[in-house]
Tab-separated table of C-alpha atoms and ligand atoms in Angstrom:
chain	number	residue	atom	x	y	z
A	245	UNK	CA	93.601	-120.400	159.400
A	246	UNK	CA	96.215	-123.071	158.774
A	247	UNK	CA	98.966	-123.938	160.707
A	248	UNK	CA	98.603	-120.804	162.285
A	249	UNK	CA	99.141	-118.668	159.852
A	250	UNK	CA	96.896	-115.890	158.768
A	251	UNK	CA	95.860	-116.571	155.147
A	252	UNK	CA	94.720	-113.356	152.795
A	253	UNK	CA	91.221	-114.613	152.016
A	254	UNK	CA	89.550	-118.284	152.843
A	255	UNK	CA	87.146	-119.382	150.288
A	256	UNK	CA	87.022	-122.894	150.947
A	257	UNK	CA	86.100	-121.785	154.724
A	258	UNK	CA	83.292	-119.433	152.844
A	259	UNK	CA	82.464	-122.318	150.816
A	260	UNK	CA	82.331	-124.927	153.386
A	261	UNK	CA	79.856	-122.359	155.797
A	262	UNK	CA	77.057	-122.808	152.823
A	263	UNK	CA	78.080	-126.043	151.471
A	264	UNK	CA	74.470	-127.828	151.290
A	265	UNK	CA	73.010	-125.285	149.944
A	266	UNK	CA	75.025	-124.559	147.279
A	267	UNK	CA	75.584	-128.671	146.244
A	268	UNK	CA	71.788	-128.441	146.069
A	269	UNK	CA	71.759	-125.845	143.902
A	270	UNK	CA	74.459	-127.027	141.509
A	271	UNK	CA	72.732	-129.956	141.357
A	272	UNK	CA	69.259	-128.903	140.532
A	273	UNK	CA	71.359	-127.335	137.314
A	274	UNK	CA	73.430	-130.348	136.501
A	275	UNK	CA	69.812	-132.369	136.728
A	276	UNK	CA	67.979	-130.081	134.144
A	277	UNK	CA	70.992	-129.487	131.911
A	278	UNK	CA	70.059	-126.146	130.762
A	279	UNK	CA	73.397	-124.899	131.866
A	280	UNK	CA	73.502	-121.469	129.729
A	281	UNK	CA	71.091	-118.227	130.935
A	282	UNK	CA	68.116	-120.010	131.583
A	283	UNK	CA	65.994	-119.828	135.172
A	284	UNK	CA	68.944	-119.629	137.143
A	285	UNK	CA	70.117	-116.511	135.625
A	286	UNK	CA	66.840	-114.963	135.804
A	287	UNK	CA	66.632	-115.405	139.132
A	288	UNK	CA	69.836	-114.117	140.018
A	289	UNK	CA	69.062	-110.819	137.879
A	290	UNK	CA	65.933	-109.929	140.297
A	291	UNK	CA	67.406	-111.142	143.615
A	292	UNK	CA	70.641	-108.646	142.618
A	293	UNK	CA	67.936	-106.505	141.896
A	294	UNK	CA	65.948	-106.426	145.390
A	295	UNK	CA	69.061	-107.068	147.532
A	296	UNK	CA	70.721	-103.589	145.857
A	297	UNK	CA	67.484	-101.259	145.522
A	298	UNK	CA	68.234	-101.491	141.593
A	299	UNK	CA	64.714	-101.463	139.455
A	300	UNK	CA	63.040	-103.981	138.111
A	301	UNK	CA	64.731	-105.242	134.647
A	302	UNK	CA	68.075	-103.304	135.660
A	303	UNK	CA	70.374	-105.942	135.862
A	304	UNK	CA	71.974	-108.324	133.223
A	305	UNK	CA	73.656	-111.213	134.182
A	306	UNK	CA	77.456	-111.762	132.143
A	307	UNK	CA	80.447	-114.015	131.963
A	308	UNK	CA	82.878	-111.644	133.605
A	309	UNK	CA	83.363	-108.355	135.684
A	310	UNK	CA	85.928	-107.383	132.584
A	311	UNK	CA	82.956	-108.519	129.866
A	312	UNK	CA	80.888	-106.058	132.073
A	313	UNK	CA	82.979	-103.008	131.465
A	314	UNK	CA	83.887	-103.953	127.649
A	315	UNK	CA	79.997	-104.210	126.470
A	316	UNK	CA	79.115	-101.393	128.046
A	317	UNK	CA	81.803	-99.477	126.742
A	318	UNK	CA	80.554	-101.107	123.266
A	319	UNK	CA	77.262	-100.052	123.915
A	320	UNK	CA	78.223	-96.537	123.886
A	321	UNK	CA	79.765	-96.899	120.286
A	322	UNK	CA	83.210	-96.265	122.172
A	323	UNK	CA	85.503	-97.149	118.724
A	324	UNK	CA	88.932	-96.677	117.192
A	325	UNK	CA	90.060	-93.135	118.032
A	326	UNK	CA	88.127	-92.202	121.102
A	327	UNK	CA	89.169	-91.470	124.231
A	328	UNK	CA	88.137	-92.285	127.671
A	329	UNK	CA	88.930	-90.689	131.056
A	330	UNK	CA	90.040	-93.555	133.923
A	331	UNK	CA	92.319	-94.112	136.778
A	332	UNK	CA	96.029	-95.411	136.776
A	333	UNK	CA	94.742	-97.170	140.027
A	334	UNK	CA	92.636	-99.905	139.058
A	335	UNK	CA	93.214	-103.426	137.934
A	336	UNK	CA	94.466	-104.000	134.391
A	337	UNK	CA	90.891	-104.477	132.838
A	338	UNK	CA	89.710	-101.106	133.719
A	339	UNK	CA	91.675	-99.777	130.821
A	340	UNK	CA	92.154	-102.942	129.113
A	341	UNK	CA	89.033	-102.877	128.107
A	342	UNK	CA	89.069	-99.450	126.553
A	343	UNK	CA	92.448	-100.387	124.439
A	344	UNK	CA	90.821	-103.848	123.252
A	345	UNK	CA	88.157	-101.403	121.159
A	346	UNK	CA	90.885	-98.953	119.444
A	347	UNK	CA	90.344	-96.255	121.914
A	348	UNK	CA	92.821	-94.533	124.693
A	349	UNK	CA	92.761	-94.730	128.206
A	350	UNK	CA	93.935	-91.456	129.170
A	351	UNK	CA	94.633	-91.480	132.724
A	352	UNK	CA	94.368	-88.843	135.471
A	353	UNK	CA	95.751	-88.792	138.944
A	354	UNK	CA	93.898	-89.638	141.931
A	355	UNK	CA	93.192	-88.305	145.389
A	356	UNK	CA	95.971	-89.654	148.062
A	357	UNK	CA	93.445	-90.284	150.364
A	358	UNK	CA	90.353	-91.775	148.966
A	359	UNK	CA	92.593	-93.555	146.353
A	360	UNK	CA	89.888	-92.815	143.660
A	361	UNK	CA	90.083	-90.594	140.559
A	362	UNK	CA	90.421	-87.314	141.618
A	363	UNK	CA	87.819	-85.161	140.047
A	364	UNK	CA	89.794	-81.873	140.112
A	365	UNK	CA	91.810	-83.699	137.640
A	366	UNK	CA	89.172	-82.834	134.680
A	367	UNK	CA	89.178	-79.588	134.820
A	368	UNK	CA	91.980	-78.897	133.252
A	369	UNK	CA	90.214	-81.404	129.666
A	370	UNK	CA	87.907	-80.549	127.254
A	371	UNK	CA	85.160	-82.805	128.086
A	372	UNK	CA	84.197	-82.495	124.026
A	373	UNK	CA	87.806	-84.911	123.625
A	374	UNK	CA	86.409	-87.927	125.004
A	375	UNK	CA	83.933	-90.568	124.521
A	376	UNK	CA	83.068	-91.885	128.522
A	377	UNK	CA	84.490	-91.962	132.068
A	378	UNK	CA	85.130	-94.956	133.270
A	379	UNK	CA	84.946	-94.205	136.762
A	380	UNK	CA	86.534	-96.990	139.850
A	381	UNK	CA	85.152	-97.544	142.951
A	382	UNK	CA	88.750	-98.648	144.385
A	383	UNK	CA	88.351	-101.083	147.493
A	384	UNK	CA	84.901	-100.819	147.417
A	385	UNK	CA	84.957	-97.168	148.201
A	386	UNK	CA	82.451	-95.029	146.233
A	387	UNK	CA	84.052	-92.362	144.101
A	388	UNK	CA	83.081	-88.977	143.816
A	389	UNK	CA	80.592	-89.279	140.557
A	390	UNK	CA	78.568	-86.520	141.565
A	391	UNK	CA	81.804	-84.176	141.200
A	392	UNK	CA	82.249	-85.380	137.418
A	393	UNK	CA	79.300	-84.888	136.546
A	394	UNK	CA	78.908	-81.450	135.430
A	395	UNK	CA	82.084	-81.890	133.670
A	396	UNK	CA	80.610	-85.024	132.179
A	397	UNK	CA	77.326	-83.372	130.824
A	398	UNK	CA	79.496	-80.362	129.046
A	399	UNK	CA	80.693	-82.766	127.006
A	400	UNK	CA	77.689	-85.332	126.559
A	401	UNK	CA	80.513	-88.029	127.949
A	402	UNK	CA	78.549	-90.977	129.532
A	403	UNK	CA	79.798	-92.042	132.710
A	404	UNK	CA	80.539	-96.048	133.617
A	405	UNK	CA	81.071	-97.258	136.462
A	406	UNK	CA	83.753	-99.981	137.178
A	407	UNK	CA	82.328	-101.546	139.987
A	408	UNK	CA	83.536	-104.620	140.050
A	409	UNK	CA	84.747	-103.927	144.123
A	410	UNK	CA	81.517	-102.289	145.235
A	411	UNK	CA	78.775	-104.581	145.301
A	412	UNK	CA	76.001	-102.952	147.507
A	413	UNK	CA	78.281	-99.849	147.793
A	414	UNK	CA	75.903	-96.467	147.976
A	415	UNK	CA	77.053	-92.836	147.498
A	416	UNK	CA	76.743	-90.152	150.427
A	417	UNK	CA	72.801	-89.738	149.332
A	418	UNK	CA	72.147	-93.710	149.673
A	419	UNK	CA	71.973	-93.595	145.687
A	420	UNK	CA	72.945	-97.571	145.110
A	421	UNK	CA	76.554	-97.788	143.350
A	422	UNK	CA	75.633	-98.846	139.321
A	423	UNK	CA	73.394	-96.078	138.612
A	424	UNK	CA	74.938	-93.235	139.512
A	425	UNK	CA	75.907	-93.460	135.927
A	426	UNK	CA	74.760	-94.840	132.622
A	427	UNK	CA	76.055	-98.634	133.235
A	428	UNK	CA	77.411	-100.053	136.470
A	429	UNK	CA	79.803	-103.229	135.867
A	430	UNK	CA	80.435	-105.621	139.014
A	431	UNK	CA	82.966	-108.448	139.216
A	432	UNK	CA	82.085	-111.836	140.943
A	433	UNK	CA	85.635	-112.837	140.395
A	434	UNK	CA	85.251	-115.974	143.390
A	435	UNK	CA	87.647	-113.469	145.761
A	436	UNK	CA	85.255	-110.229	144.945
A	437	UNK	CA	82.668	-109.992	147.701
A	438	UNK	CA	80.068	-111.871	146.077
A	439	UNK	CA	82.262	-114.407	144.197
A	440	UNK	CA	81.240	-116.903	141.858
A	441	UNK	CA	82.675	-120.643	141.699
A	442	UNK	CA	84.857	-119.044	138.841
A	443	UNK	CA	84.361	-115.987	136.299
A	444	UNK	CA	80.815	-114.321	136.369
A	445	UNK	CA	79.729	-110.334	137.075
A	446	UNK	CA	77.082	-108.082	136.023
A	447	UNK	CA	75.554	-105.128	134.956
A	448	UNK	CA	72.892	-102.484	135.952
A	449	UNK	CA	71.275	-100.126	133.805
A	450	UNK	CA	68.485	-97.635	134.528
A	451	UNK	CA	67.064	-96.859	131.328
A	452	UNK	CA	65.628	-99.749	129.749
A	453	UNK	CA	66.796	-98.896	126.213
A	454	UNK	CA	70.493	-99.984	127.441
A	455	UNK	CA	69.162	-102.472	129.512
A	456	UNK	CA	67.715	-103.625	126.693
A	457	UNK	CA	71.175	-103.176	124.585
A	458	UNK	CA	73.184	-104.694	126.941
A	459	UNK	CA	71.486	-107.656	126.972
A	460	UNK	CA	71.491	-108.218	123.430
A	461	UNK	CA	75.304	-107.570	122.916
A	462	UNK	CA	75.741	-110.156	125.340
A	463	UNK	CA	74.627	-113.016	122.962
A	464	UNK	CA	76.342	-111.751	119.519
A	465	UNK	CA	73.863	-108.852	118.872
A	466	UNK	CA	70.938	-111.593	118.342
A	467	UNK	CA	67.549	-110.231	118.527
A	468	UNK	CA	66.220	-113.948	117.522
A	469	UNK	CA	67.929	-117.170	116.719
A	470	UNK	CA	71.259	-116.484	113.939
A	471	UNK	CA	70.322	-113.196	113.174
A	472	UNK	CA	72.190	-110.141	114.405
A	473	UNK	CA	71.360	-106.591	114.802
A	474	UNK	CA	74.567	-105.204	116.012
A	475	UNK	CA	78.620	-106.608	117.156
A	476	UNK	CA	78.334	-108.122	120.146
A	477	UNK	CA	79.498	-111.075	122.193
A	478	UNK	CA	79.547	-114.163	123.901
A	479	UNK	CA	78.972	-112.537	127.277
A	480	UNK	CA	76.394	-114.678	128.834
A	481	UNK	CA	76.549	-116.034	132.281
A	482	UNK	CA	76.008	-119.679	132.911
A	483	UNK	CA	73.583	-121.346	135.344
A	484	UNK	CA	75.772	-122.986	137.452
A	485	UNK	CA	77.660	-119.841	138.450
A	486	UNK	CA	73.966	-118.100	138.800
A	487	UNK	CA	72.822	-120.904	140.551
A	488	UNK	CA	75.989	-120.674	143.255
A	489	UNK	CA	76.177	-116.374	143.385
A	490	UNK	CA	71.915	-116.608	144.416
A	491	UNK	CA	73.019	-118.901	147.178
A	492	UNK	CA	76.007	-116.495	148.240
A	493	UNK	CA	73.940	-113.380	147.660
A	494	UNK	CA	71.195	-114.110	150.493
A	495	UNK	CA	74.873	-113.415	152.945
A	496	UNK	CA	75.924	-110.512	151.120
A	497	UNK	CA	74.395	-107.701	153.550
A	498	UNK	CA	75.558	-110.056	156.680
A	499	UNK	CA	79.175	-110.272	155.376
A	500	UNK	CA	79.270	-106.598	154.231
A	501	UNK	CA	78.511	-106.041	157.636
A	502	UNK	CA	81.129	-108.207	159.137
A	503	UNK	CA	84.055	-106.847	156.454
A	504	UNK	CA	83.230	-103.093	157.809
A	505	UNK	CA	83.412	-104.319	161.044
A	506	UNK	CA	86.542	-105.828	160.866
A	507	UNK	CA	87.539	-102.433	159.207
A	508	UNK	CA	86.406	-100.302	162.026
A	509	UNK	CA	87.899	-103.081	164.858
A	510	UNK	CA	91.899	-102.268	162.507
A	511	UNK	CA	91.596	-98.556	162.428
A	512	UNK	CA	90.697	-98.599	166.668
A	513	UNK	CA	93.888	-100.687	167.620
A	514	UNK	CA	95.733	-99.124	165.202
A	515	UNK	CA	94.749	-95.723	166.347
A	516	UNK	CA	94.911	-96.879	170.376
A	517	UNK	CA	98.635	-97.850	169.513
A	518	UNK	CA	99.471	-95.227	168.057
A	519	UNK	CA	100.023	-96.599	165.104
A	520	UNK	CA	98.044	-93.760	163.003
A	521	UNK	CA	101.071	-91.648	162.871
A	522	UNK	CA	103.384	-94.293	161.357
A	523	UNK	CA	100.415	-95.808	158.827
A	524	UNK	CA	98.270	-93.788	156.284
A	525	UNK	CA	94.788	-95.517	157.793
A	526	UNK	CA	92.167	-95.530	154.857
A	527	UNK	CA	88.965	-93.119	156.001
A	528	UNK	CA	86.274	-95.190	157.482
A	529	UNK	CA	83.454	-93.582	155.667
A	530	UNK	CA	80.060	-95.564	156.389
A	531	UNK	CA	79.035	-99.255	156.090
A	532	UNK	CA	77.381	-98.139	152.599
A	533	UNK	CA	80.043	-95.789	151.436
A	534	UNK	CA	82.655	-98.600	151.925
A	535	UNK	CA	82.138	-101.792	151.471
A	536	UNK	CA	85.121	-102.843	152.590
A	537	UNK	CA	86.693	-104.897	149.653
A	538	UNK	CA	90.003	-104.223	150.877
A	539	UNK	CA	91.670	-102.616	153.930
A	540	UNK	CA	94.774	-101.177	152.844
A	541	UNK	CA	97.110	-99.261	154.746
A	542	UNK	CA	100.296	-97.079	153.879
A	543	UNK	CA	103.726	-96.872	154.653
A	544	UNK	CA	106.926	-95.454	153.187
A	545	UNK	CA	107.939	-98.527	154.440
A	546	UNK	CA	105.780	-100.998	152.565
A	547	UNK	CA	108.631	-103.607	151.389
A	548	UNK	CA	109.921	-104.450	154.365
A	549	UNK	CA	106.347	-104.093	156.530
A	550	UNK	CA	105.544	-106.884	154.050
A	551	UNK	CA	108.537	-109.189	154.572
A	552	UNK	CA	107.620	-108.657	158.775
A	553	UNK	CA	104.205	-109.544	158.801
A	554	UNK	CA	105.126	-113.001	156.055
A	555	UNK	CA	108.098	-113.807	158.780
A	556	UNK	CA	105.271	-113.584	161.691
A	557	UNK	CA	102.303	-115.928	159.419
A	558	UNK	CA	100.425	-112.971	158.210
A	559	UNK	CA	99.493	-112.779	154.546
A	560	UNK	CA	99.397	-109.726	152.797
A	561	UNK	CA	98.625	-108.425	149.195
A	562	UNK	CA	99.930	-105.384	147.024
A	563	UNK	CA	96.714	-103.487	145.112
A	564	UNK	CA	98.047	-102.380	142.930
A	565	UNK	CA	102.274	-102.402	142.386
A	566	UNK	CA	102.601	-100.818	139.345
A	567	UNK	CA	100.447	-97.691	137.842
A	568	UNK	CA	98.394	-98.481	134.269
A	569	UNK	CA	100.122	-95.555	132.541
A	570	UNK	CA	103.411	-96.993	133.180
A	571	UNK	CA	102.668	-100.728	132.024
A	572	UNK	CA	104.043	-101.335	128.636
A	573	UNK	CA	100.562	-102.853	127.510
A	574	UNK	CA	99.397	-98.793	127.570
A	575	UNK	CA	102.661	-97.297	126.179
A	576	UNK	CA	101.746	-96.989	122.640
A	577	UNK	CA	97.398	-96.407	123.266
A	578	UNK	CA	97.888	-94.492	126.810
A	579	UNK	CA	97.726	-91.037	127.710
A	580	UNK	CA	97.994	-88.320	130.917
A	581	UNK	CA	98.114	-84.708	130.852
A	582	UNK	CA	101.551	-84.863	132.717
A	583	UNK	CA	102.723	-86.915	135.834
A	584	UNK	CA	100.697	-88.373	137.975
A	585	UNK	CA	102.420	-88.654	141.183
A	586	UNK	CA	99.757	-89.436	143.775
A	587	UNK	CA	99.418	-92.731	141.703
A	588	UNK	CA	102.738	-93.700	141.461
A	589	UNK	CA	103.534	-92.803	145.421
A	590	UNK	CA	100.648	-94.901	146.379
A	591	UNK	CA	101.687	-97.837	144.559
A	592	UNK	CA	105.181	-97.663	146.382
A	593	UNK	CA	103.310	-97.339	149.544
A	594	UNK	CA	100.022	-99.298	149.295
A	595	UNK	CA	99.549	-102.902	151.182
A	596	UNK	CA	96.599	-104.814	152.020
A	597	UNK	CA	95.302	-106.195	155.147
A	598	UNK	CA	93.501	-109.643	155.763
A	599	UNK	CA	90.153	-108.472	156.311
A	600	UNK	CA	87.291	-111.367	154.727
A	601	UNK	CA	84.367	-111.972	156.430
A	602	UNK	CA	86.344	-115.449	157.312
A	603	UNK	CA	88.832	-113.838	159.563
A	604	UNK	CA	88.215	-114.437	163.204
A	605	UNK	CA	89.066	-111.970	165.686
A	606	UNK	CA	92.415	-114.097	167.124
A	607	UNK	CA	93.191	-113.980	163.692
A	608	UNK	CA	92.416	-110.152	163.155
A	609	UNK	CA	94.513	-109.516	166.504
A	610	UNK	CA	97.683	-111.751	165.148
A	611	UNK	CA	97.661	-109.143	162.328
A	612	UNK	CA	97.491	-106.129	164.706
A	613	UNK	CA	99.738	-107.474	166.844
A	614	UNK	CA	102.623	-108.633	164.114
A	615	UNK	CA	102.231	-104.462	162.305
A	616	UNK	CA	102.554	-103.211	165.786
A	617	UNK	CA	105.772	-105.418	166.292
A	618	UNK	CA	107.276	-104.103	163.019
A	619	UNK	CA	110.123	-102.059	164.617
A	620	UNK	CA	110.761	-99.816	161.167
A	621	UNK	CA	108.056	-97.407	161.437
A	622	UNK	CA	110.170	-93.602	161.915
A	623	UNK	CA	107.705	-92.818	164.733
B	1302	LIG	C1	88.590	-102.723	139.459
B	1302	LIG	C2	88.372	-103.975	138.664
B	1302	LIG	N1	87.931	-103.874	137.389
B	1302	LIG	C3	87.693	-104.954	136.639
B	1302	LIG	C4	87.888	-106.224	137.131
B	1302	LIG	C5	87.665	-107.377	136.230
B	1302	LIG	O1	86.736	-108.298	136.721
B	1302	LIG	P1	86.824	-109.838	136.309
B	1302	LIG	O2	88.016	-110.417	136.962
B	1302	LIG	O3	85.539	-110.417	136.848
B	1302	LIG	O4	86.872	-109.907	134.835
B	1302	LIG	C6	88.332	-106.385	138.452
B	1302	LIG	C7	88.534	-107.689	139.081
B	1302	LIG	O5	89.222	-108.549	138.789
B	1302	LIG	C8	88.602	-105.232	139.231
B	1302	LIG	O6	89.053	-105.338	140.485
């Protein structure tokens, strides 16, 4: 906290709880100067690997949560032309990604209360029309794969999963988030929670042919020195962020633990207040069904909830303001079967709640206390 207000996140505080460790490790890279792939990267790949229950040889290290999605979306041949099934709840690079290639996002509504795709949505397509489904876990709540599936396999469309919120995230089986489709793509954008010391993410494949793929797209499609086999890119993480996200990851479980926590301790004084009948509370799921990336709450009332809690020191964010299908980015490439009005009411009503490991409980009470105070709830 600072000055007493309640910030959003804290990474310097993060930073500062592991700071040895991590100017050891940075420094052990800056000493051997191999600052591209290399040992650090290697080792990041199979600790990822035993700290998520992914096999051996799953994971590939890469520059970005975004470069995550787009190479596996390349390594599906996704081209000019094709389509691909995705939210209009999502961050920008979700379908970003699939425009950059020539294909269309087409976009279909999602469920009001889980805030993910809603499967019941497909029914109505021709899973022959499209190319992949490029599935969100929103807030670091798994989404329903297991309902798409069926649809999925009609149509021979592979499934991807934009994971870049649900790092350790499991399904209802205990199935580990990243293969409960072809390729899972994580962000370690430094406010994602594992975050780098600036852009890094990965991937996880189970079948070590696109393991295998993967990993060769990410340095230009090389299978040896200048010499090219297939399109790819420069997609490689570098040792120094590998080097800081193996010292973060040994915390991950602990502060996964500690963001559900702080989860569970918002939706008991909101509920022993009352509160639940003025605020859409998110579900609580489990520890491993959400991992708690974000706590958002609802409210007709969003706006001026927002201006309350800045007037009493309490920071707040809005994921996501605007819908993808009604950016002008998508206008010309983007496409829905009709309106989608459970996206475009939750982005009126969305707002997120401080809730990083780095929050203490006085500050986790301020917050309760200043969205009980807010005297325009119609209860
Ligand atoms: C849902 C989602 N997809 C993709 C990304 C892109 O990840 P990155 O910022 O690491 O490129 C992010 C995060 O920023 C995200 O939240």
């Amino acid at each position: 906290m600072n000055d007493g207000q309640v910030p959003f996140v804290d990474i310097r505080r993060e930073t500062a709880s592991l700071k040895d460790e991590l100017v050891e490790a940075v420094e052990r890279v800056l000493d051997h100067g191999r600052f591209i792939l290399g040992d650090e990267v290697k080792a990041f790949e199979a600790l990822m690997e035993r700290e998520a229950g992914f096999p051996k040889g799953s994971v590939i290290a890469v520059s970005s949560g975004t470069d995550a999605l787009l190479s596996a979306l390349m390594a599906h041949g996704v081209g000019p032309g094709d389509r691909v099934v995705t939210t209009p709840f999502s961050f920008f690079a979700t379908a970003g990604v699939i425009a950059r290639l020539g294909a269309r996002p087409f976009f279909v509504d999602i469920d009001p209360v889980t805030l993910n795709l809603d499967p019941a949505g497909l029914a109505s397509l021709n899973p022959e029309d499209f190319k992949a489904l490029l599935i969100v876990h929103v807030f670091g709540r798994t989404a329903d794969v297991e309902a798409c599936r069926a649809w999925c396999q009609a149509g021979d469309v592979a499934i991807i999963e934009d994971a870049a919120q649900a790092v350790l995230g499991r399904d209802e089986t205990g199935k580990p988030v990243g293969l409960l489709g072809a390729v899972g793509c994580f962000s370690c954008f430094p406010t994602k929670n594992l975050g780098a010391a600036g852009d890094a993410g990965f991937q996880v494949a189970e079948d070590p042919a696109m393991a295998g793929r993967l990993r060769t797209l990410r340095t230009h499609g090389q299978i040896s020195a200048y010499d090219s086999v297939m399109v790819g890119g420069n997609f490689r993480m570098d040792a120094l962020q590998a080097a800081v996200l193996s010292v973060k990851l040994r915390h991950l479980k602990r502060w996964t633990r500690e963001r559900y926590h702080r989860a569970d301790r918002y939706d008991r004084a909101f509920r022993d207040r009352g509160l639940d009948r003025a605020l859409g509370l998110p579900p609580m799921g489990t520890p491993t069904t959400w991992v708690v990336h974000q706590y958002v709450v609802r409210s007709p009332e969003r706006d001026r909830l927002r201006a309350h809690l800045e007037q009493m020191g309490v920071a707040s964010q809005i994921y996501y303001p605007k819908p993808l299908h009604r950016m002008e980015a998508f206008a010309r490439v983007g496409e829905t079967n009709g309106p989608l009005p459970e996206a475009e009411r939750a982005c009126e009503e969305v707002l997120a709640l401080p809730v990083s490991p780095q929050l203490s409980v006085e500050a986790q009470d301020r917050v309760i206390d200043a969205v009980a105070a807010f005297d325009g709830f119609s209860i």
